[in-house]
Amino acid sequence: MKMFCTNCGKQNPEESKFCSSCGASTEALPPQNKAAYINKKEEMTFSKSISTCLSKYIDFGGRASRPEYWWFYLFTILLSWGGMLVDSSTYSDSTQIVSGLVNLALFLPSIAAGARRLHDTGRSGWWQLIAITIIGIIPLIIWLASKGEEGNNKYGTPS
């Protein structure tokens, strides 16, 4: 009987109790039930989305899931607010050095994550430019929040 990881779906040697890849417990499954664990998607968490988006700093290709994009968006907002708090408590005038540096450092990863998110919905990343028109922010938010295309599209496989 083959042993499959209950977390990542990886096949492990017989009689193994823990996955050699992720360390989760394994379960013996008859061959017809192994599909339940194979290709199981890993849940996107706050910290995983941050590491994914920062590791793809200027990668405008591929696709990004909704949780990956929105967790990273929350991270950028929180970091920006943190920078503004530091600026307001450190500098007496309206100097915004820290928040400016934070926003500058996260600008490209945010644009890249947005492009990958639009790719997941079947649209080009260039559609982000519609936000310049102010009214274009509405359809852009709808596209970024909508469900991605099932299966492969011209931008790659779902993440």
mmCIF file with all atom_site columns, C-alpha atoms in Angstrom:
data_model
loop_
_atom_site.group_PDB
_atom_site.id
_atom_site.type_symbol
_atom_site.label_atom_id
_atom_site.label_alt_id
_atom_site.label_comp_id
_atom_site.label_asym_id
_atom_site.label_entity_id
_atom_site.label_seq_id
_atom_site.pdbx_PDB_ins_code
_atom_site.Cartn_x
_atom_site.Cartn_y
_atom_site.Cartn_z
_atom_site.occupancy
_atom_site.B_iso_or_equiv
_atom_site.pdbx_formal_charge
_atom_site.auth_seq_id
_atom_site.auth_comp_id
_atom_site.auth_asym_id
_atom_site.auth_atom_id
_atom_site.pdbx_PDB_model_num
ATOM 1   C CA . MET A 1 1   ? 0.000   0.000  0.000   1.00 0.00 ? 1   MET A CA 1
ATOM 2   C CA . LYS A 1 2   ? 1.413   3.377  -1.010  1.00 0.00 ? 2   LYS A CA 1
ATOM 3   C CA . MET A 1 3   ? 1.736   6.109  1.593   1.00 0.00 ? 3   MET A CA 1
ATOM 4   C CA . PHE A 1 4   ? 0.635   9.633  0.670   1.00 0.00 ? 4   PHE A CA 1
ATOM 5   C CA . CYS A 1 5   ? 1.200   12.829 2.612   1.00 0.00 ? 5   CYS A CA 1
ATOM 6   C CA . THR A 1 6   ? -2.006  14.306 4.018   1.00 0.00 ? 6   THR A CA 1
ATOM 7   C CA . ASN A 1 7   ? -0.544  17.805 3.575   1.00 0.00 ? 7   ASN A CA 1
ATOM 8   C CA . CYS A 1 8   ? 1.273   18.002 0.232   1.00 0.00 ? 8   CYS A CA 1
ATOM 9   C CA . GLY A 1 9   ? 0.137   14.765 -1.453  1.00 0.00 ? 9   GLY A CA 1
ATOM 10  C CA . LYS A 1 10  ? 3.674   13.470 -2.075  1.00 0.00 ? 10  LYS A CA 1
ATOM 11  C CA . GLN A 1 11  ? 4.076   9.720  -2.342  1.00 0.00 ? 11  GLN A CA 1
ATOM 12  C CA . ASN A 1 12  ? 6.342   8.288  0.372   1.00 0.00 ? 12  ASN A CA 1
ATOM 13  C CA . PRO A 1 13  ? 7.958   4.895  0.967   1.00 0.00 ? 13  PRO A CA 1
ATOM 14  C CA . GLU A 1 14  ? 5.743   2.186  2.428   1.00 0.00 ? 14  GLU A CA 1
ATOM 15  C CA . GLU A 1 15  ? 5.389   2.140  6.221   1.00 0.00 ? 15  GLU A CA 1
ATOM 16  C CA . SER A 1 16  ? 6.588   5.750  6.544   1.00 0.00 ? 16  SER A CA 1
ATOM 17  C CA . LYS A 1 17  ? 4.744   7.697  9.208   1.00 0.00 ? 17  LYS A CA 1
ATOM 18  C CA . PHE A 1 18  ? 5.848   11.175 8.167   1.00 0.00 ? 18  PHE A CA 1
ATOM 19  C CA . CYS A 1 19  ? 6.334   12.847 4.788   1.00 0.00 ? 19  CYS A CA 1
ATOM 20  C CA . SER A 1 20  ? 9.944   13.125 3.652   1.00 0.00 ? 20  SER A CA 1
ATOM 21  C CA . SER A 1 21  ? 9.142   16.454 2.011   1.00 0.00 ? 21  SER A CA 1
ATOM 22  C CA . CYS A 1 22  ? 7.069   18.468 4.508   1.00 0.00 ? 22  CYS A CA 1
ATOM 23  C CA . GLY A 1 23  ? 7.053   16.338 7.674   1.00 0.00 ? 23  GLY A CA 1
ATOM 24  C CA . ALA A 1 24  ? 3.275   15.907 7.901   1.00 0.00 ? 24  ALA A CA 1
ATOM 25  C CA . SER A 1 25  ? 1.718   12.553 8.707   1.00 0.00 ? 25  SER A CA 1
ATOM 26  C CA . THR A 1 26  ? 1.202   10.062 5.890   1.00 0.00 ? 26  THR A CA 1
ATOM 27  C CA . GLU A 1 27  ? -1.777  7.857  5.184   1.00 0.00 ? 27  GLU A CA 1
ATOM 28  C CA . ALA A 1 28  ? -2.083  4.580  3.333   1.00 0.00 ? 28  ALA A CA 1
ATOM 29  C CA . LEU A 1 29  ? -4.476  4.910  0.447   1.00 0.00 ? 29  LEU A CA 1
ATOM 30  C CA . PRO A 1 30  ? -5.691  2.389  -2.079  1.00 0.00 ? 30  PRO A CA 1
ATOM 31  C CA . PRO A 1 31  ? -4.707  3.369  -5.646  1.00 0.00 ? 31  PRO A CA 1
ATOM 32  C CA . GLN A 1 32  ? -8.207  4.646  -6.514  1.00 0.00 ? 32  GLN A CA 1
ATOM 33  C CA . ASN A 1 33  ? -8.179  7.155  -3.604  1.00 0.00 ? 33  ASN A CA 1
ATOM 34  C CA . LYS A 1 34  ? -4.736  8.661  -4.158  1.00 0.00 ? 34  LYS A CA 1
ATOM 35  C CA . ALA A 1 35  ? -6.198  11.423 -6.350  1.00 0.00 ? 35  ALA A CA 1
ATOM 36  C CA . ALA A 1 36  ? -7.642  12.954 -3.179  1.00 0.00 ? 36  ALA A CA 1
ATOM 37  C CA . TYR A 1 37  ? -4.136  13.973 -2.092  1.00 0.00 ? 37  TYR A CA 1
ATOM 38  C CA . ILE A 1 38  ? -2.294  14.415 -5.360  1.00 0.00 ? 38  ILE A CA 1
ATOM 39  C CA . ASN A 1 39  ? -2.226  18.000 -6.663  1.00 0.00 ? 39  ASN A CA 1
ATOM 40  C CA . LYS A 1 40  ? -3.648  19.295 -3.397  1.00 0.00 ? 40  LYS A CA 1
ATOM 41  C CA . LYS A 1 41  ? -3.058  23.049 -3.380  1.00 0.00 ? 41  LYS A CA 1
ATOM 42  C CA . GLU A 1 42  ? -1.237  24.511 -0.444  1.00 0.00 ? 42  GLU A CA 1
ATOM 43  C CA . GLU A 1 43  ? -3.110  27.263 1.345   1.00 0.00 ? 43  GLU A CA 1
ATOM 44  C CA . MET A 1 44  ? -1.725  30.753 0.790   1.00 0.00 ? 44  MET A CA 1
ATOM 45  C CA . THR A 1 45  ? -0.995  32.412 4.109   1.00 0.00 ? 45  THR A CA 1
ATOM 46  C CA . PHE A 1 46  ? -0.004  35.973 4.967   1.00 0.00 ? 46  PHE A CA 1
ATOM 47  C CA . SER A 1 47  ? 3.682   35.145 5.413   1.00 0.00 ? 47  SER A CA 1
ATOM 48  C CA . LYS A 1 48  ? 3.797   32.846 2.384   1.00 0.00 ? 48  LYS A CA 1
ATOM 49  C CA . SER A 1 49  ? 2.291   35.515 0.129   1.00 0.00 ? 49  SER A CA 1
ATOM 50  C CA . ILE A 1 50  ? 4.860   38.052 1.340   1.00 0.00 ? 50  ILE A CA 1
ATOM 51  C CA . SER A 1 51  ? 7.766   35.712 0.655   1.00 0.00 ? 51  SER A CA 1
ATOM 52  C CA . THR A 1 52  ? 6.308   34.703 -2.723  1.00 0.00 ? 52  THR A CA 1
ATOM 53  C CA . CYS A 1 53  ? 5.747   38.272 -3.903  1.00 0.00 ? 53  CYS A CA 1
ATOM 54  C CA . LEU A 1 54  ? 9.095   39.538 -2.640  1.00 0.00 ? 54  LEU A CA 1
ATOM 55  C CA . SER A 1 55  ? 10.925  36.586 -4.198  1.00 0.00 ? 55  SER A CA 1
ATOM 56  C CA . LYS A 1 56  ? 9.219   37.474 -7.499  1.00 0.00 ? 56  LYS A CA 1
ATOM 57  C CA . TYR A 1 57  ? 10.284  41.106 -7.041  1.00 0.00 ? 57  TYR A CA 1
ATOM 58  C CA . ILE A 1 58  ? 10.166  42.034 -10.734 1.00 0.00 ? 58  ILE A CA 1
ATOM 59  C CA . ASP A 1 59  ? 8.617   38.888 -12.194 1.00 0.00 ? 59  ASP A CA 1
ATOM 60  C CA . PHE A 1 60  ? 5.725   40.089 -14.338 1.00 0.00 ? 60  PHE A CA 1
ATOM 61  C CA . GLY A 1 61  ? 5.081   36.651 -15.854 1.00 0.00 ? 61  GLY A CA 1
ATOM 62  C CA . GLY A 1 62  ? 2.870   33.883 -14.544 1.00 0.00 ? 62  GLY A CA 1
ATOM 63  C CA . ARG A 1 63  ? -0.189  34.029 -12.361 1.00 0.00 ? 63  ARG A CA 1
ATOM 64  C CA . ALA A 1 64  ? -1.024  34.997 -8.769  1.00 0.00 ? 64  ALA A CA 1
ATOM 65  C CA . SER A 1 65  ? -4.004  33.726 -6.808  1.00 0.00 ? 65  SER A CA 1
ATOM 66  C CA . ARG A 1 66  ? -6.433  36.047 -5.052  1.00 0.00 ? 66  ARG A CA 1
ATOM 67  C CA . PRO A 1 67  ? -5.066  35.293 -1.566  1.00 0.00 ? 67  PRO A CA 1
ATOM 68  C CA . GLU A 1 68  ? -1.491  35.794 -2.741  1.00 0.00 ? 68  GLU A CA 1
ATOM 69  C CA . TYR A 1 69  ? -2.280  39.244 -4.149  1.00 0.00 ? 69  TYR A CA 1
ATOM 70  C CA . TRP A 1 70  ? -4.570  40.501 -1.383  1.00 0.00 ? 70  TRP A CA 1
ATOM 71  C CA . TRP A 1 71  ? -2.364  39.313 1.504   1.00 0.00 ? 71  TRP A CA 1
ATOM 72  C CA . PHE A 1 72  ? 0.569   41.097 -0.126  1.00 0.00 ? 72  PHE A CA 1
ATOM 73  C CA . TYR A 1 73  ? -1.569  44.184 -0.681  1.00 0.00 ? 73  TYR A CA 1
ATOM 74  C CA . LEU A 1 74  ? -2.465  44.190 3.042   1.00 0.00 ? 74  LEU A CA 1
ATOM 75  C CA . PHE A 1 75  ? 1.240   43.851 3.869   1.00 0.00 ? 75  PHE A CA 1
ATOM 76  C CA . THR A 1 76  ? 2.126   46.879 1.724   1.00 0.00 ? 76  THR A CA 1
ATOM 77  C CA . ILE A 1 77  ? -0.638  48.977 3.320   1.00 0.00 ? 77  ILE A CA 1
ATOM 78  C CA . LEU A 1 78  ? 0.451   48.027 6.855   1.00 0.00 ? 78  LEU A CA 1
ATOM 79  C CA . LEU A 1 79  ? 4.107   48.738 6.097   1.00 0.00 ? 79  LEU A CA 1
ATOM 80  C CA . SER A 1 80  ? 3.201   52.077 4.535   1.00 0.00 ? 80  SER A CA 1
ATOM 81  C CA . TRP A 1 81  ? 1.144   53.058 7.588   1.00 0.00 ? 81  TRP A CA 1
ATOM 82  C CA . GLY A 1 82  ? 4.018   51.983 9.824   1.00 0.00 ? 82  GLY A CA 1
ATOM 83  C CA . GLY A 1 83  ? 6.371   54.206 7.840   1.00 0.00 ? 83  GLY A CA 1
ATOM 84  C CA . MET A 1 84  ? 3.987   57.146 8.186   1.00 0.00 ? 84  MET A CA 1
ATOM 85  C CA . LEU A 1 85  ? 3.804   56.596 11.966  1.00 0.00 ? 85  LEU A CA 1
ATOM 86  C CA . VAL A 1 86  ? 7.582   56.576 12.221  1.00 0.00 ? 86  VAL A CA 1
ATOM 87  C CA . ASP A 1 87  ? 7.772   59.744 10.117  1.00 0.00 ? 87  ASP A CA 1
ATOM 88  C CA . SER A 1 88  ? 5.163   61.567 12.195  1.00 0.00 ? 88  SER A CA 1
ATOM 89  C CA . SER A 1 89  ? 6.815   60.656 15.479  1.00 0.00 ? 89  SER A CA 1
ATOM 90  C CA . THR A 1 90  ? 10.389  61.310 14.320  1.00 0.00 ? 90  THR A CA 1
ATOM 91  C CA . TYR A 1 91  ? 10.198  64.409 12.156  1.00 0.00 ? 91  TYR A CA 1
ATOM 92  C CA . SER A 1 92  ? 8.476   67.619 13.227  1.00 0.00 ? 92  SER A CA 1
ATOM 93  C CA . ASP A 1 93  ? 7.659   68.870 9.736   1.00 0.00 ? 93  ASP A CA 1
ATOM 94  C CA . SER A 1 94  ? 5.906   67.034 6.914   1.00 0.00 ? 94  SER A CA 1
ATOM 95  C CA . THR A 1 95  ? 9.014   65.080 5.885   1.00 0.00 ? 95  THR A CA 1
ATOM 96  C CA . GLN A 1 96  ? 8.126   61.544 4.898   1.00 0.00 ? 96  GLN A CA 1
ATOM 97  C CA . ILE A 1 97  ? 11.466  59.845 4.469   1.00 0.00 ? 97  ILE A CA 1
ATOM 98  C CA . VAL A 1 98  ? 10.635  56.410 5.916   1.00 0.00 ? 98  VAL A CA 1
ATOM 99  C CA . SER A 1 99  ? 7.238   56.027 4.267   1.00 0.00 ? 99  SER A CA 1
ATOM 100 C CA . GLY A 1 100 ? 8.705   57.258 0.978   1.00 0.00 ? 100 GLY A CA 1
ATOM 101 C CA . LEU A 1 101 ? 11.457  54.645 1.122   1.00 0.00 ? 101 LEU A CA 1
ATOM 102 C CA . VAL A 1 102 ? 8.959   51.899 2.037   1.00 0.00 ? 102 VAL A CA 1
ATOM 103 C CA . ASN A 1 103 ? 6.674   52.864 -0.844  1.00 0.00 ? 103 ASN A CA 1
ATOM 104 C CA . LEU A 1 104 ? 9.598   53.054 -3.246  1.00 0.00 ? 104 LEU A CA 1
ATOM 105 C CA . ALA A 1 105 ? 10.885  49.634 -2.175  1.00 0.00 ? 105 ALA A CA 1
ATOM 106 C CA . LEU A 1 106 ? 7.444   48.000 -2.562  1.00 0.00 ? 106 LEU A CA 1
ATOM 107 C CA . PHE A 1 107 ? 6.417   49.742 -5.793  1.00 0.00 ? 107 PHE A CA 1
ATOM 108 C CA . LEU A 1 108 ? 7.804   47.177 -8.256  1.00 0.00 ? 108 LEU A CA 1
ATOM 109 C CA . PRO A 1 109 ? 6.715   44.085 -6.302  1.00 0.00 ? 109 PRO A CA 1
ATOM 110 C CA . SER A 1 110 ? 3.202   45.552 -6.027  1.00 0.00 ? 110 SER A CA 1
ATOM 111 C CA . ILE A 1 111 ? 2.996   46.230 -9.765  1.00 0.00 ? 111 ILE A CA 1
ATOM 112 C CA . ALA A 1 112 ? 4.384   42.752 -10.533 1.00 0.00 ? 112 ALA A CA 1
ATOM 113 C CA . ALA A 1 113 ? 1.891   41.073 -8.168  1.00 0.00 ? 113 ALA A CA 1
ATOM 114 C CA . GLY A 1 114 ? -0.940  43.064 -9.757  1.00 0.00 ? 114 GLY A CA 1
ATOM 115 C CA . ALA A 1 115 ? 0.148   42.002 -13.238 1.00 0.00 ? 115 ALA A CA 1
ATOM 116 C CA . ARG A 1 116 ? 0.274   38.345 -12.176 1.00 0.00 ? 116 ARG A CA 1
ATOM 117 C CA . ARG A 1 117 ? -3.159  38.700 -10.547 1.00 0.00 ? 117 ARG A CA 1
ATOM 118 C CA . LEU A 1 118 ? -4.628  40.136 -13.751 1.00 0.00 ? 118 LEU A CA 1
ATOM 119 C CA . HIS A 1 119 ? -2.991  37.287 -15.677 1.00 0.00 ? 119 HIS A CA 1
ATOM 120 C CA . ASP A 1 120 ? -4.916  34.873 -13.452 1.00 0.00 ? 120 ASP A CA 1
ATOM 121 C CA . THR A 1 121 ? -8.159  36.470 -14.660 1.00 0.00 ? 121 THR A CA 1
ATOM 122 C CA . GLY A 1 122 ? -7.033  36.264 -18.301 1.00 0.00 ? 122 GLY A CA 1
ATOM 123 C CA . ARG A 1 123 ? -6.132  39.945 -18.685 1.00 0.00 ? 123 ARG A CA 1
ATOM 124 C CA . SER A 1 124 ? -2.879  41.677 -19.488 1.00 0.00 ? 124 SER A CA 1
ATOM 125 C CA . GLY A 1 125 ? -0.959  43.324 -16.671 1.00 0.00 ? 125 GLY A CA 1
ATOM 126 C CA . TRP A 1 126 ? -1.055  46.565 -18.671 1.00 0.00 ? 126 TRP A CA 1
ATOM 127 C CA . TRP A 1 127 ? -4.685  46.967 -17.554 1.00 0.00 ? 127 TRP A CA 1
ATOM 128 C CA . GLN A 1 128 ? -3.276  48.384 -14.292 1.00 0.00 ? 128 GLN A CA 1
ATOM 129 C CA . LEU A 1 129 ? -2.733  51.638 -16.173 1.00 0.00 ? 129 LEU A CA 1
ATOM 130 C CA . ILE A 1 130 ? -6.508  52.114 -16.238 1.00 0.00 ? 130 ILE A CA 1
ATOM 131 C CA . ALA A 1 131 ? -6.208  53.280 -12.597 1.00 0.00 ? 131 ALA A CA 1
ATOM 132 C CA . ILE A 1 132 ? -4.656  56.523 -13.862 1.00 0.00 ? 132 ILE A CA 1
ATOM 133 C CA . THR A 1 133 ? -8.093  57.597 -15.085 1.00 0.00 ? 133 THR A CA 1
ATOM 134 C CA . ILE A 1 134 ? -9.454  57.474 -11.496 1.00 0.00 ? 134 ILE A CA 1
ATOM 135 C CA . ILE A 1 135 ? -12.797 56.001 -12.666 1.00 0.00 ? 135 ILE A CA 1
ATOM 136 C CA . GLY A 1 136 ? -10.787 53.036 -13.951 1.00 0.00 ? 136 GLY A CA 1
ATOM 137 C CA . ILE A 1 137 ? -10.015 52.029 -10.372 1.00 0.00 ? 137 ILE A CA 1
ATOM 138 C CA . ILE A 1 138 ? -13.506 50.508 -10.105 1.00 0.00 ? 138 ILE A CA 1
ATOM 139 C CA . PRO A 1 139 ? -13.155 47.884 -12.863 1.00 0.00 ? 139 PRO A CA 1
ATOM 140 C CA . LEU A 1 140 ? -9.555  47.262 -11.811 1.00 0.00 ? 140 LEU A CA 1
ATOM 141 C CA . ILE A 1 141 ? -10.619 46.390 -8.255  1.00 0.00 ? 141 ILE A CA 1
ATOM 142 C CA . ILE A 1 142 ? -13.390 44.160 -9.624  1.00 0.00 ? 142 ILE A CA 1
ATOM 143 C CA . TRP A 1 143 ? -10.888 42.315 -11.843 1.00 0.00 ? 143 TRP A CA 1
ATOM 144 C CA . LEU A 1 144 ? -8.354  41.950 -9.034  1.00 0.00 ? 144 LEU A CA 1
ATOM 145 C CA . ALA A 1 145 ? -11.047 40.558 -6.726  1.00 0.00 ? 145 ALA A CA 1
ATOM 146 C CA . SER A 1 146 ? -12.668 38.232 -9.252  1.00 0.00 ? 146 SER A CA 1
ATOM 147 C CA . LYS A 1 147 ? -12.062 34.510 -9.424  1.00 0.00 ? 147 LYS A CA 1
ATOM 148 C CA . GLY A 1 148 ? -9.203  33.396 -11.642 1.00 0.00 ? 148 GLY A CA 1
ATOM 149 C CA . GLU A 1 149 ? -9.596  31.209 -14.686 1.00 0.00 ? 149 GLU A CA 1
ATOM 150 C CA . GLU A 1 150 ? -9.739  27.474 -14.046 1.00 0.00 ? 150 GLU A CA 1
ATOM 151 C CA . GLY A 1 151 ? -6.906  25.480 -15.556 1.00 0.00 ? 151 GLY A CA 1
ATOM 152 C CA . ASN A 1 152 ? -4.196  26.817 -17.808 1.00 0.00 ? 152 ASN A CA 1
ATOM 153 C CA . ASN A 1 153 ? -4.487  30.040 -19.769 1.00 0.00 ? 153 ASN A CA 1
ATOM 154 C CA . LYS A 1 154 ? -2.058  31.893 -22.024 1.00 0.00 ? 154 LYS A CA 1
ATOM 155 C CA . TYR A 1 155 ? -0.206  33.211 -18.944 1.00 0.00 ? 155 TYR A CA 1
ATOM 156 C CA . GLY A 1 156 ? 0.510   29.786 -17.440 1.00 0.00 ? 156 GLY A CA 1
ATOM 157 C CA . THR A 1 157 ? -0.830  27.390 -14.855 1.00 0.00 ? 157 THR A CA 1
ATOM 158 C CA . PRO A 1 158 ? -2.749  28.551 -11.774 1.00 0.00 ? 158 PRO A CA 1
ATOM 159 C CA . SER A 1 159 ? -0.591  29.152 -8.704  1.00 0.00 ? 159 SER A CA 1
#
